[in-house]
Coordinates of N, CA and C in Angstrom, one line a residue:
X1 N 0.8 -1.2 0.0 CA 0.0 0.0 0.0 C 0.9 1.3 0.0
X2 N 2.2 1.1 0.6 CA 2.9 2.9 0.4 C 3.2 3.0 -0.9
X3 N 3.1 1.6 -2.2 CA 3.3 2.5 -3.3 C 2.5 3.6 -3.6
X4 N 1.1 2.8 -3.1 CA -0.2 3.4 -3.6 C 0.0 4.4 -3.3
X5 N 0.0 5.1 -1.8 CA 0.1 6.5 -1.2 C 1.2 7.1 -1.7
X6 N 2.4 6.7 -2.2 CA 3.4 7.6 -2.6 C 3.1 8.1 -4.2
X7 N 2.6 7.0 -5.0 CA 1.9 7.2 -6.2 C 1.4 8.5 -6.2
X8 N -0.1 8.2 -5.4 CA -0.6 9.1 -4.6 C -0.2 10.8 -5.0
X9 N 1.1 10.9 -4.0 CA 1.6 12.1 -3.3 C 2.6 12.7 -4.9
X10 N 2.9 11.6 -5.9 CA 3.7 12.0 -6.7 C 3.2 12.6 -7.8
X11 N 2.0 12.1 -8.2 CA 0.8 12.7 -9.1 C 0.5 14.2 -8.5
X12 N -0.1 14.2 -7.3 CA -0.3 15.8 -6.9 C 0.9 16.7 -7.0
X13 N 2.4 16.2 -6.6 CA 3.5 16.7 -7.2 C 3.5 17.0 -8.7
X14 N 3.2 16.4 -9.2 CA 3.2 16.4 -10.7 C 2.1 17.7 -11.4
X15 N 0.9 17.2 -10.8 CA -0.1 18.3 -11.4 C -0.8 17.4 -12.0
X16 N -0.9 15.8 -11.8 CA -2.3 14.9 -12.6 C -3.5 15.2 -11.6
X17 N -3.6 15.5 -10.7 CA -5.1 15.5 -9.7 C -5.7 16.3 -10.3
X18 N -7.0 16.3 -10.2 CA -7.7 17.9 -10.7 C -9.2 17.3 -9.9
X19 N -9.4 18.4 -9.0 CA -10.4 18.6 -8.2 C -10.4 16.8 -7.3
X20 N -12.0 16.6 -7.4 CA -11.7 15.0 -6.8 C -12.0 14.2 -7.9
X21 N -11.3 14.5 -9.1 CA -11.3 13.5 -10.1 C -9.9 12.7 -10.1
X22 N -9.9 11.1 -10.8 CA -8.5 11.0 -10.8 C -9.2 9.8 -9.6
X23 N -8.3 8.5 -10.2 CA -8.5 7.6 -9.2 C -7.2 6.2 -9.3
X24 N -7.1 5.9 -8.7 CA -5.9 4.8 -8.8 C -6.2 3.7 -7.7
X25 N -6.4 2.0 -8.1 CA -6.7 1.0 -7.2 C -5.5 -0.1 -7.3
X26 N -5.2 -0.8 -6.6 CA -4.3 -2.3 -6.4 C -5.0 -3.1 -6.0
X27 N -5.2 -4.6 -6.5 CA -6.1 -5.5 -6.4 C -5.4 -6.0 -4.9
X28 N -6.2 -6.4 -4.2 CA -5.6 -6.9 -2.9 C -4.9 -8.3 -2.3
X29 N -3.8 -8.4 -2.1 CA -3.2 -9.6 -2.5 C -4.1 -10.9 -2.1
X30 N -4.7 -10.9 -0.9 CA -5.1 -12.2 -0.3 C -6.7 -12.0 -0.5
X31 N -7.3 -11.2 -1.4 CA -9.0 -11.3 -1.6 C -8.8 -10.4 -3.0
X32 N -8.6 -10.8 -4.2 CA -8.2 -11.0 -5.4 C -9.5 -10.4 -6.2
X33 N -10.8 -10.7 -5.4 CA -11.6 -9.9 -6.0 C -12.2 -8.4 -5.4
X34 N -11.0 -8.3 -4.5 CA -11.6 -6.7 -4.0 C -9.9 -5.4 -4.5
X35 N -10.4 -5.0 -4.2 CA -9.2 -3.6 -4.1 C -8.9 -2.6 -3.5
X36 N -8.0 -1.7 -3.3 CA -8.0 -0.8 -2.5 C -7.9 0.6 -3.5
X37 N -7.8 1.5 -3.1 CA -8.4 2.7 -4.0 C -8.3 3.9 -2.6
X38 N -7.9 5.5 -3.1 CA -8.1 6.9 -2.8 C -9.5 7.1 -2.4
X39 N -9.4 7.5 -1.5 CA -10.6 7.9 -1.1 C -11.4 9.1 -2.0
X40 N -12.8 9.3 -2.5 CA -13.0 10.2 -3.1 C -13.3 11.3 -2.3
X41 N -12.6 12.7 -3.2 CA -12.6 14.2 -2.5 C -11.2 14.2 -1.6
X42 N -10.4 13.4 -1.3 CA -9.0 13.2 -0.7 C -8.4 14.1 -1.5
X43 N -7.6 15.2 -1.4 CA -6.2 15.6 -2.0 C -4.9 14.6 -2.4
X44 N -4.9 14.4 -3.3 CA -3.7 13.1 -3.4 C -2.3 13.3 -2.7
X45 N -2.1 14.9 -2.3 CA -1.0 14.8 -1.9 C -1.2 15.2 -0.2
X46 N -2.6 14.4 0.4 CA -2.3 14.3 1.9 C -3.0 12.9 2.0
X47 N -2.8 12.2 1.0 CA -3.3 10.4 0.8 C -2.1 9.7 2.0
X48 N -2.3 9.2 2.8 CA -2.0 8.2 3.6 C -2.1 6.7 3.5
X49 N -1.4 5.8 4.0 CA -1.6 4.4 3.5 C -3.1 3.9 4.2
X50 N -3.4 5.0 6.0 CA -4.2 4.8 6.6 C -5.5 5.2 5.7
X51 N -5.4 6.0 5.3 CA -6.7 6.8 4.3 C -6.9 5.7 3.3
X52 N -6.2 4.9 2.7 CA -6.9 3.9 1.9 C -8.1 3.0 2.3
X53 N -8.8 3.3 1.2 CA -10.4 2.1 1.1 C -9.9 1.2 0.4
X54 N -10.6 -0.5 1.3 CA -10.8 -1.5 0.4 C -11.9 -1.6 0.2
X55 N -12.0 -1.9 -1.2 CA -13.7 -1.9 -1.8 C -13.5 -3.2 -2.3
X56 N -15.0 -3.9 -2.2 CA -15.5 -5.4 -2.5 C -15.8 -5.2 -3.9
X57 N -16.5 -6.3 -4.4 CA -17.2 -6.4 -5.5 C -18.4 -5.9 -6.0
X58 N -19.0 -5.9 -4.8 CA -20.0 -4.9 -4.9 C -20.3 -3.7 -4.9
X59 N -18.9 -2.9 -4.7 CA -18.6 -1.3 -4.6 C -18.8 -1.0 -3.1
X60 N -19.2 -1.7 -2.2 CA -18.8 -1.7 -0.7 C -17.5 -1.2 0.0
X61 N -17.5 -0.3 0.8 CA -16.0 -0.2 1.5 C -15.9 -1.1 2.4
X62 N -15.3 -1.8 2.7 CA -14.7 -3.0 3.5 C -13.9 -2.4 4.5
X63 N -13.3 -1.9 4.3 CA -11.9 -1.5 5.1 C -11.8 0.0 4.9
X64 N -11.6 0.6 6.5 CA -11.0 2.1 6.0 C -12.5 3.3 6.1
X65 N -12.3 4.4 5.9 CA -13.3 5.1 6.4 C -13.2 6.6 5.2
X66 N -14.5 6.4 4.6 CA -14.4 7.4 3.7 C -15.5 6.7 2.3
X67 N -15.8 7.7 1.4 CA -16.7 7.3 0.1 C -15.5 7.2 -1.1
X68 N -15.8 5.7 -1.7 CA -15.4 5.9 -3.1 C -16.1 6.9 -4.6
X69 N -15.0 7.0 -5.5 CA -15.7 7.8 -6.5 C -16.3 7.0 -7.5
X70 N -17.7 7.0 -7.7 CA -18.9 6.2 -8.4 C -17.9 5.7 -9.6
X71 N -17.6 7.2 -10.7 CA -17.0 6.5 -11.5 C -15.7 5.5 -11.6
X72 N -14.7 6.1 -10.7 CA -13.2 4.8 -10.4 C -13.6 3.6 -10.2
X73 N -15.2 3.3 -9.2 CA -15.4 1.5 -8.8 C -15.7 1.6 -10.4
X74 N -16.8 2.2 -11.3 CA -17.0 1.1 -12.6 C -15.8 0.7 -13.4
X75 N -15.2 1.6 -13.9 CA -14.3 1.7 -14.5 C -13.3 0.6 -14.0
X76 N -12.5 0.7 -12.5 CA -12.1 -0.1 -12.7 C -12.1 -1.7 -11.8
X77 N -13.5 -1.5 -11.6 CA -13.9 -3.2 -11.4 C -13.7 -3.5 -12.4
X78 N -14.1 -3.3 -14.0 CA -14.6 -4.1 -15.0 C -13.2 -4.1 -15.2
X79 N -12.4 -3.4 -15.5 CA -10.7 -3.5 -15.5 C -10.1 -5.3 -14.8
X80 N -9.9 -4.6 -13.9 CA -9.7 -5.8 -12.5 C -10.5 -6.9 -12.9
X81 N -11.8 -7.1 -13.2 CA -12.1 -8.3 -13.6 C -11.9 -9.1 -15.2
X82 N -11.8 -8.2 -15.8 CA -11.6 -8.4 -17.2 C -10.0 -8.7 -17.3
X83 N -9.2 -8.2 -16.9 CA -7.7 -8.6 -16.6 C -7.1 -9.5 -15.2
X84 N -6.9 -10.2 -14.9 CA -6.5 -11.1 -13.9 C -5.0 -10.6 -13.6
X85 N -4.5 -10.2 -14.7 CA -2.6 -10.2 -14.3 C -2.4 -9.2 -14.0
X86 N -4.1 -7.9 -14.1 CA -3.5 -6.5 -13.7 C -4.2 -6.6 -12.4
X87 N -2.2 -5.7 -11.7 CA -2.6 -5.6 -10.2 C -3.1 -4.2 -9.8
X88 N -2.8 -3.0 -10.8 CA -3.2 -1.9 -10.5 C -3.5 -1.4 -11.9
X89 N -4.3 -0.4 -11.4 CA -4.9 0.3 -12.6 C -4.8 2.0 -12.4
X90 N -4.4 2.6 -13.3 CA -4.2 4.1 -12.7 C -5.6 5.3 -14.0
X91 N -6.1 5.9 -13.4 CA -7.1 6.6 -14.1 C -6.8 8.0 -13.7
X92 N -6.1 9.3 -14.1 CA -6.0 10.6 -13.3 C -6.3 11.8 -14.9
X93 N -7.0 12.6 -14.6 CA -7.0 13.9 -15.5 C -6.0 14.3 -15.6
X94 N -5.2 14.0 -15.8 CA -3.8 14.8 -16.8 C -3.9 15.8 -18.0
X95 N -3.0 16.8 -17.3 CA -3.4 17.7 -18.3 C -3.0 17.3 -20.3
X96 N -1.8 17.0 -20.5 CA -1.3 16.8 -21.4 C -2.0 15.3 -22.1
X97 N -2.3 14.5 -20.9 CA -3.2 13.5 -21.5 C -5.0 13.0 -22.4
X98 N -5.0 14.6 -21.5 CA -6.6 14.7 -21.6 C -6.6 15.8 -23.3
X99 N -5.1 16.3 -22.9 CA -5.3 17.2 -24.7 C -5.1 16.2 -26.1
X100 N -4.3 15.2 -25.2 CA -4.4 14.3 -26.7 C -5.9 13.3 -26.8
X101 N -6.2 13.1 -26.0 CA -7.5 12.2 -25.9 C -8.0 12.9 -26.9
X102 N -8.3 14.6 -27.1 CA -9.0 14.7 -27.7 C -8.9 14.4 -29.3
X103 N -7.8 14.3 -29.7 CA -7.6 14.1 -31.3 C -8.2 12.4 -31.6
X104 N -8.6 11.7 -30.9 CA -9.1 10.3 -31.1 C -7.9 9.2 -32.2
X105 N -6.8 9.5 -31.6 CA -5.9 8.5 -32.2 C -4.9 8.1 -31.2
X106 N -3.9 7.4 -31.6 CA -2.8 6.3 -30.9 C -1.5 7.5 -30.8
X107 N -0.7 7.1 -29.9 CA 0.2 7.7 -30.0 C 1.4 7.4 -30.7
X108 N 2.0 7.9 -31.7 CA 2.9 7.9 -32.6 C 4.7 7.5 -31.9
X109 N 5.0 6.3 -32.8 CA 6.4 6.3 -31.7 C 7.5 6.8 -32.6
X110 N 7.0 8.7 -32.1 CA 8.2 9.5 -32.5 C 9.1 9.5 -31.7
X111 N 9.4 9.2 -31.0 CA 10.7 9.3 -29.4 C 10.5 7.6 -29.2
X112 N 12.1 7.6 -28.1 CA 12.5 6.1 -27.8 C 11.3 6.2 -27.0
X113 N 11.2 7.0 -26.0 CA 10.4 6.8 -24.6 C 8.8 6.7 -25.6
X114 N 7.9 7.0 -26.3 CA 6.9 6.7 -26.6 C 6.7 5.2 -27.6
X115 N 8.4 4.3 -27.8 CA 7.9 3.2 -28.5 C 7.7 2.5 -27.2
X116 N 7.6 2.6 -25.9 CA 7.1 1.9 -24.7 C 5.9 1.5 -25.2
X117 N 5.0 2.3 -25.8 CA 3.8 1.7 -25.9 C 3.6 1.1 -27.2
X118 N 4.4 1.3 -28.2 CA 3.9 1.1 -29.4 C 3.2 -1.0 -29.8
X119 N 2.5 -0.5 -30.1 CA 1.6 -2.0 -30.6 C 0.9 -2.4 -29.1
X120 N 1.1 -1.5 -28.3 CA 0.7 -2.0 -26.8 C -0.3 -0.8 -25.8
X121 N -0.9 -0.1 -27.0 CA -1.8 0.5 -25.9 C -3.1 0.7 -27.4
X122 N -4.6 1.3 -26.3 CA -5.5 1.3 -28.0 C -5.9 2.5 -27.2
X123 N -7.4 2.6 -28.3 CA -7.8 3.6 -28.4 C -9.4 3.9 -27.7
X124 N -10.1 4.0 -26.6 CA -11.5 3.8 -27.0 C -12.0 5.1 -27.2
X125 N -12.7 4.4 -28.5 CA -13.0 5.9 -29.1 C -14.3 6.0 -28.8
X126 N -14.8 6.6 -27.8 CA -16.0 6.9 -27.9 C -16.6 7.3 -26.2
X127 N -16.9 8.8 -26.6 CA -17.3 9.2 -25.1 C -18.8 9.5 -25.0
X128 N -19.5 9.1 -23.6 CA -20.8 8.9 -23.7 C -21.7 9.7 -22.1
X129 N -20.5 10.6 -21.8 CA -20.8 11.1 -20.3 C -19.5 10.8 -19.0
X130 N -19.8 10.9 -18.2 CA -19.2 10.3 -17.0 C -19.5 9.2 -17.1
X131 N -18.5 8.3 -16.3 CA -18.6 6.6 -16.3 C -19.5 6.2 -15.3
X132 N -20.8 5.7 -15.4 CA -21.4 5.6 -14.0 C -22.2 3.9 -14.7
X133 N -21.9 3.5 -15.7 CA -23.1 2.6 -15.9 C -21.7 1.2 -16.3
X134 N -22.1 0.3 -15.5 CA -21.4 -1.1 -15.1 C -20.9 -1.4 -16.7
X135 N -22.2 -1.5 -18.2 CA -21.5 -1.5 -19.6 C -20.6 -0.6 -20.1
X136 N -20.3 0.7 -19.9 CA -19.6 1.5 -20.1 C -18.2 1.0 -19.3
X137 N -18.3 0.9 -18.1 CA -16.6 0.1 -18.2 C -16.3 -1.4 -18.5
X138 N -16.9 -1.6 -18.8 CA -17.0 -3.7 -19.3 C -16.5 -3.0 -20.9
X139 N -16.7 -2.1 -21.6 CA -16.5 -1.7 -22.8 C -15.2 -0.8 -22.6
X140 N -14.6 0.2 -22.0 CA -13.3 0.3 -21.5 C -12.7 -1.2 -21.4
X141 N -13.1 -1.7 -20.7 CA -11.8 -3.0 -20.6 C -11.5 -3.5 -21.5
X142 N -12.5 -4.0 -22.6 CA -12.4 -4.4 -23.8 C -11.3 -4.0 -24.8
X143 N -11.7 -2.4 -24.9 CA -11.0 -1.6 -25.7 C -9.6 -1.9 -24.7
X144 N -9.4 -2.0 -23.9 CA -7.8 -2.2 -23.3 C -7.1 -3.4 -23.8
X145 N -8.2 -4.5 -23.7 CA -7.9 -5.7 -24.1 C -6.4 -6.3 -23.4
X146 N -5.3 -6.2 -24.0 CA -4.7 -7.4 -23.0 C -3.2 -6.3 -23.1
X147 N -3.6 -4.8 -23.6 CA -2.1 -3.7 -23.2 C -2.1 -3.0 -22.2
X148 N -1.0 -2.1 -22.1 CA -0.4 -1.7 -20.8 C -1.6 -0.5 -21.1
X149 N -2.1 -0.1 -21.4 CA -2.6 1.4 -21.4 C -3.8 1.6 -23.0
X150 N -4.4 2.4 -22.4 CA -5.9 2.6 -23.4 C -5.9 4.8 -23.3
X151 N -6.3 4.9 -24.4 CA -6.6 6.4 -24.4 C -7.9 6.7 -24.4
X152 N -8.4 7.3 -23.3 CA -10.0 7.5 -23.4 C -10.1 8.7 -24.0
X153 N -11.0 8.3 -25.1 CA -11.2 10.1 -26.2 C -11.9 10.9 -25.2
X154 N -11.8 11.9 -25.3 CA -12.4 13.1 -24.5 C -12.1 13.3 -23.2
X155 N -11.1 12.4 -22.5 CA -11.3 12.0 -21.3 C -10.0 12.0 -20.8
X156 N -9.0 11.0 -21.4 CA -7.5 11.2 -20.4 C -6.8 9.9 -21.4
X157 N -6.4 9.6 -20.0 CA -5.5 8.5 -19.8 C -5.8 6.6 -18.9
X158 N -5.7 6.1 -19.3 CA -5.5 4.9 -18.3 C -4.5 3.8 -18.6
X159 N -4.0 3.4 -17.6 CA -2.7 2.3 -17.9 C -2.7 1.5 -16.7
X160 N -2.3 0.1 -16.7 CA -2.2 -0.7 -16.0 C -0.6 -1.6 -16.1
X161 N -0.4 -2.6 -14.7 CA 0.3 -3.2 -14.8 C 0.5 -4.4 -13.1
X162 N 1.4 -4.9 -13.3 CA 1.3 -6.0 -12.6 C 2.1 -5.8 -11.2
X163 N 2.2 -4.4 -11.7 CA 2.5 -3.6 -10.2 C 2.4 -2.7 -9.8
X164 N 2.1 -1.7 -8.7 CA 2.1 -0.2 -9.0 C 3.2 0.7 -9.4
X165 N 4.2 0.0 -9.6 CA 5.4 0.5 -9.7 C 5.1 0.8 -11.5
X166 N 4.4 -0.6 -12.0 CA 4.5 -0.5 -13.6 C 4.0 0.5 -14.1
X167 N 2.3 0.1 -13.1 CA 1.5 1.5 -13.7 C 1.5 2.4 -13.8
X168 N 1.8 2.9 -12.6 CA 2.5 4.2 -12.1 C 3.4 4.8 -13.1
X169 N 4.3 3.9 -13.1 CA 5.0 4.4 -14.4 C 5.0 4.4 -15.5
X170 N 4.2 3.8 -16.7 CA 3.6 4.1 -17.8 C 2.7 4.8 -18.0
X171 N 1.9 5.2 -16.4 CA 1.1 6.4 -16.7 C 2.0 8.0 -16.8
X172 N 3.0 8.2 -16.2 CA 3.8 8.7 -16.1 C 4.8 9.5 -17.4
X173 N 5.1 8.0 -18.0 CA 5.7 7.8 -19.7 C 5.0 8.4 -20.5
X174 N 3.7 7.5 -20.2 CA 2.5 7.9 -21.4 C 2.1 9.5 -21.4
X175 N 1.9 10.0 -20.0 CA 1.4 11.7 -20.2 C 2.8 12.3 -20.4
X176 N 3.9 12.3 -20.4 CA 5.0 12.6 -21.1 C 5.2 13.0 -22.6
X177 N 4.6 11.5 -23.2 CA 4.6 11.0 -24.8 C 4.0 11.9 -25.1
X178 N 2.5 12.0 -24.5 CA 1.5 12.7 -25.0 C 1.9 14.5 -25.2
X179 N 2.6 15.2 -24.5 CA 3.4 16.1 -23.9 C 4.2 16.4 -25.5
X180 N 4.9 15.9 -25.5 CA 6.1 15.7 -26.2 C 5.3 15.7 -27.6
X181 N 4.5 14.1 -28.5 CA 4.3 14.3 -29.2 C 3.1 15.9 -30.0
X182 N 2.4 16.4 -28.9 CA 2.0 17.7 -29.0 C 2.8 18.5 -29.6
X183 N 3.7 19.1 -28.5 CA 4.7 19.8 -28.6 C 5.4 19.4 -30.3
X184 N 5.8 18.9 -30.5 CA 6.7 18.5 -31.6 C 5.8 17.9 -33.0
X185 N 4.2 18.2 -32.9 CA 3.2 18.3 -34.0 C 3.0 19.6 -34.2
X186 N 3.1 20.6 -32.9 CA 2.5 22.1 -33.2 C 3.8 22.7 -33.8
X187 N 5.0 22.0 -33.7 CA 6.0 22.9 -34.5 C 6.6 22.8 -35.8
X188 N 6.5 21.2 -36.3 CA 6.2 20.7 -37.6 C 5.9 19.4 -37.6
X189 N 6.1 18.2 -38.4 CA 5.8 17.0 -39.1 C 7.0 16.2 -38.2
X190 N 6.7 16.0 -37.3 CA 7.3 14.9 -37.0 C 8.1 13.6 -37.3
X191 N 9.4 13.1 -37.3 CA 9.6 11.8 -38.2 C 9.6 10.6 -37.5
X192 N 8.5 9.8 -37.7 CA 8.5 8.3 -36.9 C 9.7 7.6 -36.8
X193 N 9.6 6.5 -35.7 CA 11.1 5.7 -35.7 C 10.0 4.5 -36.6
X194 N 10.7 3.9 -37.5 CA 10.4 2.6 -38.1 C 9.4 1.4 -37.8
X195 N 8.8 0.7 -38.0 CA 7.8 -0.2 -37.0 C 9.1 -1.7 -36.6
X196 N 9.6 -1.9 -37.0 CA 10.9 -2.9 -36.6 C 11.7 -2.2 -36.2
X197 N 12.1 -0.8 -35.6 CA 12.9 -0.5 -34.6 C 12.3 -0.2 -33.6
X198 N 10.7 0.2 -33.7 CA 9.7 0.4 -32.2 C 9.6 -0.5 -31.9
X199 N 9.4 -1.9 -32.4 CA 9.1 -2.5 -31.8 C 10.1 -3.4 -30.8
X200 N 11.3 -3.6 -31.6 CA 12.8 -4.1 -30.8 C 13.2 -3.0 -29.7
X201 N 12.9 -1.5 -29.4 CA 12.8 -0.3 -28.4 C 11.6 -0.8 -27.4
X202 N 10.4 -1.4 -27.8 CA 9.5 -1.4 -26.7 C 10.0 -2.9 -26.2
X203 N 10.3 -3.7 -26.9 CA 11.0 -4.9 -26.2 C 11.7 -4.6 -25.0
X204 N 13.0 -3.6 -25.2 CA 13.5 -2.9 -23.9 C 13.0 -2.6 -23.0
X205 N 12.1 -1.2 -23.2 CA 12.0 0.1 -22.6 C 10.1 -0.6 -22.0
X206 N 10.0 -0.9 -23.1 CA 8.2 -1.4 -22.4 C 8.2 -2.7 -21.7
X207 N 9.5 -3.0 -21.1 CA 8.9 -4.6 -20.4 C 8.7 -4.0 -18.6
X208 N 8.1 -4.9 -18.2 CA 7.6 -5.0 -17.1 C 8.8 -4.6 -16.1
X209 N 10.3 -4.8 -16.2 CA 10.9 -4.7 -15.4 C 11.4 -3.5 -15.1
X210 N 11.6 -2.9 -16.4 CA 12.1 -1.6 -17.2 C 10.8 -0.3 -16.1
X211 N 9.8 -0.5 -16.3 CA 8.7 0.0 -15.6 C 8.7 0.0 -13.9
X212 N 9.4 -1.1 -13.5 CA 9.5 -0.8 -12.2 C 10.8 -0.3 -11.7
X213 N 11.7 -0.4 -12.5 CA 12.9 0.2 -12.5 C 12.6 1.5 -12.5
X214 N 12.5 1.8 -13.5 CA 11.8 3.5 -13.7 C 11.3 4.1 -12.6
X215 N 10.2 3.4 -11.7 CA 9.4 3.8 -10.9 C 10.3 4.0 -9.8
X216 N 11.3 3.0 -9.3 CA 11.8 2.9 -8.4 C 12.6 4.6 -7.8
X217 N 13.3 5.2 -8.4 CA 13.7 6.4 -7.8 C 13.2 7.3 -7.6
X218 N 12.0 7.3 -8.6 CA 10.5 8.8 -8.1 C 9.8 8.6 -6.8
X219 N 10.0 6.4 -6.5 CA 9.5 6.1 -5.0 C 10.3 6.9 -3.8
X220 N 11.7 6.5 -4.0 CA 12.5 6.8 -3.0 C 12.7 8.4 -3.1
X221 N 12.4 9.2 -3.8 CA 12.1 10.3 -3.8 C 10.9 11.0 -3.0
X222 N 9.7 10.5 -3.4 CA 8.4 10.7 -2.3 C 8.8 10.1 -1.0
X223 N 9.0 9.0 -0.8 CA 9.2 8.6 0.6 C 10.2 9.7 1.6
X224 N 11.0 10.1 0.7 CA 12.3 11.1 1.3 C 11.5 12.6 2.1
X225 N 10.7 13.2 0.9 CA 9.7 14.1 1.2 C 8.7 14.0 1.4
X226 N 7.7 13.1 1.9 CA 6.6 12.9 2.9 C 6.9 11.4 3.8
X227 N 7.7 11.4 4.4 CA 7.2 10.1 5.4 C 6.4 10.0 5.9
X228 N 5.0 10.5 6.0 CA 4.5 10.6 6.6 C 3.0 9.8 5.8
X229 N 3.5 9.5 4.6 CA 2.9 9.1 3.8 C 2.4 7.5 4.0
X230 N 3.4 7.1 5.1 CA 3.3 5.7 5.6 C 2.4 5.7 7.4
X231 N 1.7 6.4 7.6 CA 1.4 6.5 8.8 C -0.1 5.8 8.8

């Protein structure tokens, strides 16, 4: 759980929170059908390990004291059950993520750091309100199908992985990409890296280990400046 909270604290560092939108869960090791999750209306950067909710199957809080956010249980129950090998799922209004959402396409692997995702994240295209209705994320999961990360049009970002360390940090990569490939479309034509050299680059840079490596010094960074984050 101090990934979660330091996650947490590193996002509000960052500038992904925005109001009490923005949700991030870890399937729970020993009850596989429940998860833990931010409390909704919490500030992410005064999230404690103690402030975490476990929520059941049924959107119930089990553990912990506080309301979840309607949309984070749909979204990502149907995640969590649609995927078995993801242990965390990260969902936050990012600013740079939410501006590419809106062009309804994939992200281009102009940079090494954006072939992380290449052939490995989709698109769902299609926005229909706030997430509140149980088919609307059963339909997210789908469109994620079996990659690290999905782009919700009109909406953001979401990425998962088999740790919070992964997710954390492809969500991180990815609103970067998104950042970057912006920036470097508003000032001209961008030149792609090759599809046989993104994809021998995401071999590297996108495996699972690479992701927690990555994550590993932004951890010991938050832990340094809030200990308190484990209380």
């Amino acid at each position: 759980m101090a990934h979660l909270a330091a996650t947490l604290r590193l996002f509000a560092e960052l500038g992904y929170d925005e109001g009490a939108g923005g949700h991030i869960t870890v399937r729970d090791p020993e009850r596989p059908d429940c998860f833990w999750i931010n409390p909704f209306g919490m500030y992410f950067g005064q999230v404690r390990v103690s402030d975490l909710l476990l929520v059941g199957a049924d959107g119930q809080v089990l553990g912990g004291k506080g309301r979840i956010n309607p949309a984070g249980f749909v979204i990502h129950s149907a995640v969590h059950t649609a995927r078995p090998d993801v242990v965390c799922a990260v969902h936050t209004h990012s600013v740079y993520g939410r501006a590419f959402s809106t062009l309804g396409r994939l992200l281009d692997p102009i940079t090494q750091d954006a072939c992380a995702f290449y052939g490995d994240h989709s698109l769902f295209d299609d926005y229909t309100g706030v997430v509140l209705d149980a088919e609307e994320g059963r339909r997210i999961a789908a469109a994620l199908g079996p990659g690290k990360a999905t782009i919700l049009r009109n909406h953001g970002l979401l990425t998962v992985g088999g740790s919070v360390a992964e997710a954390a940090w492809w969500f991180v990569a990815m609103e970067r990409s998104c950042q970057v490939q912006l920036a470097a479309e508003a000032a001209g034509k961008p030149v792609p890296i090759g599809p046989e050299d993104a994809e021998r680059t995401r071999e590297v840079i996108g495996s699972p280990g690479i992701g927690r490596y990555n994550f590993k010094p932004l951890y010991a960074g938050v832990l340094r400046r809030h200990p308190d984050l484990l209380d």
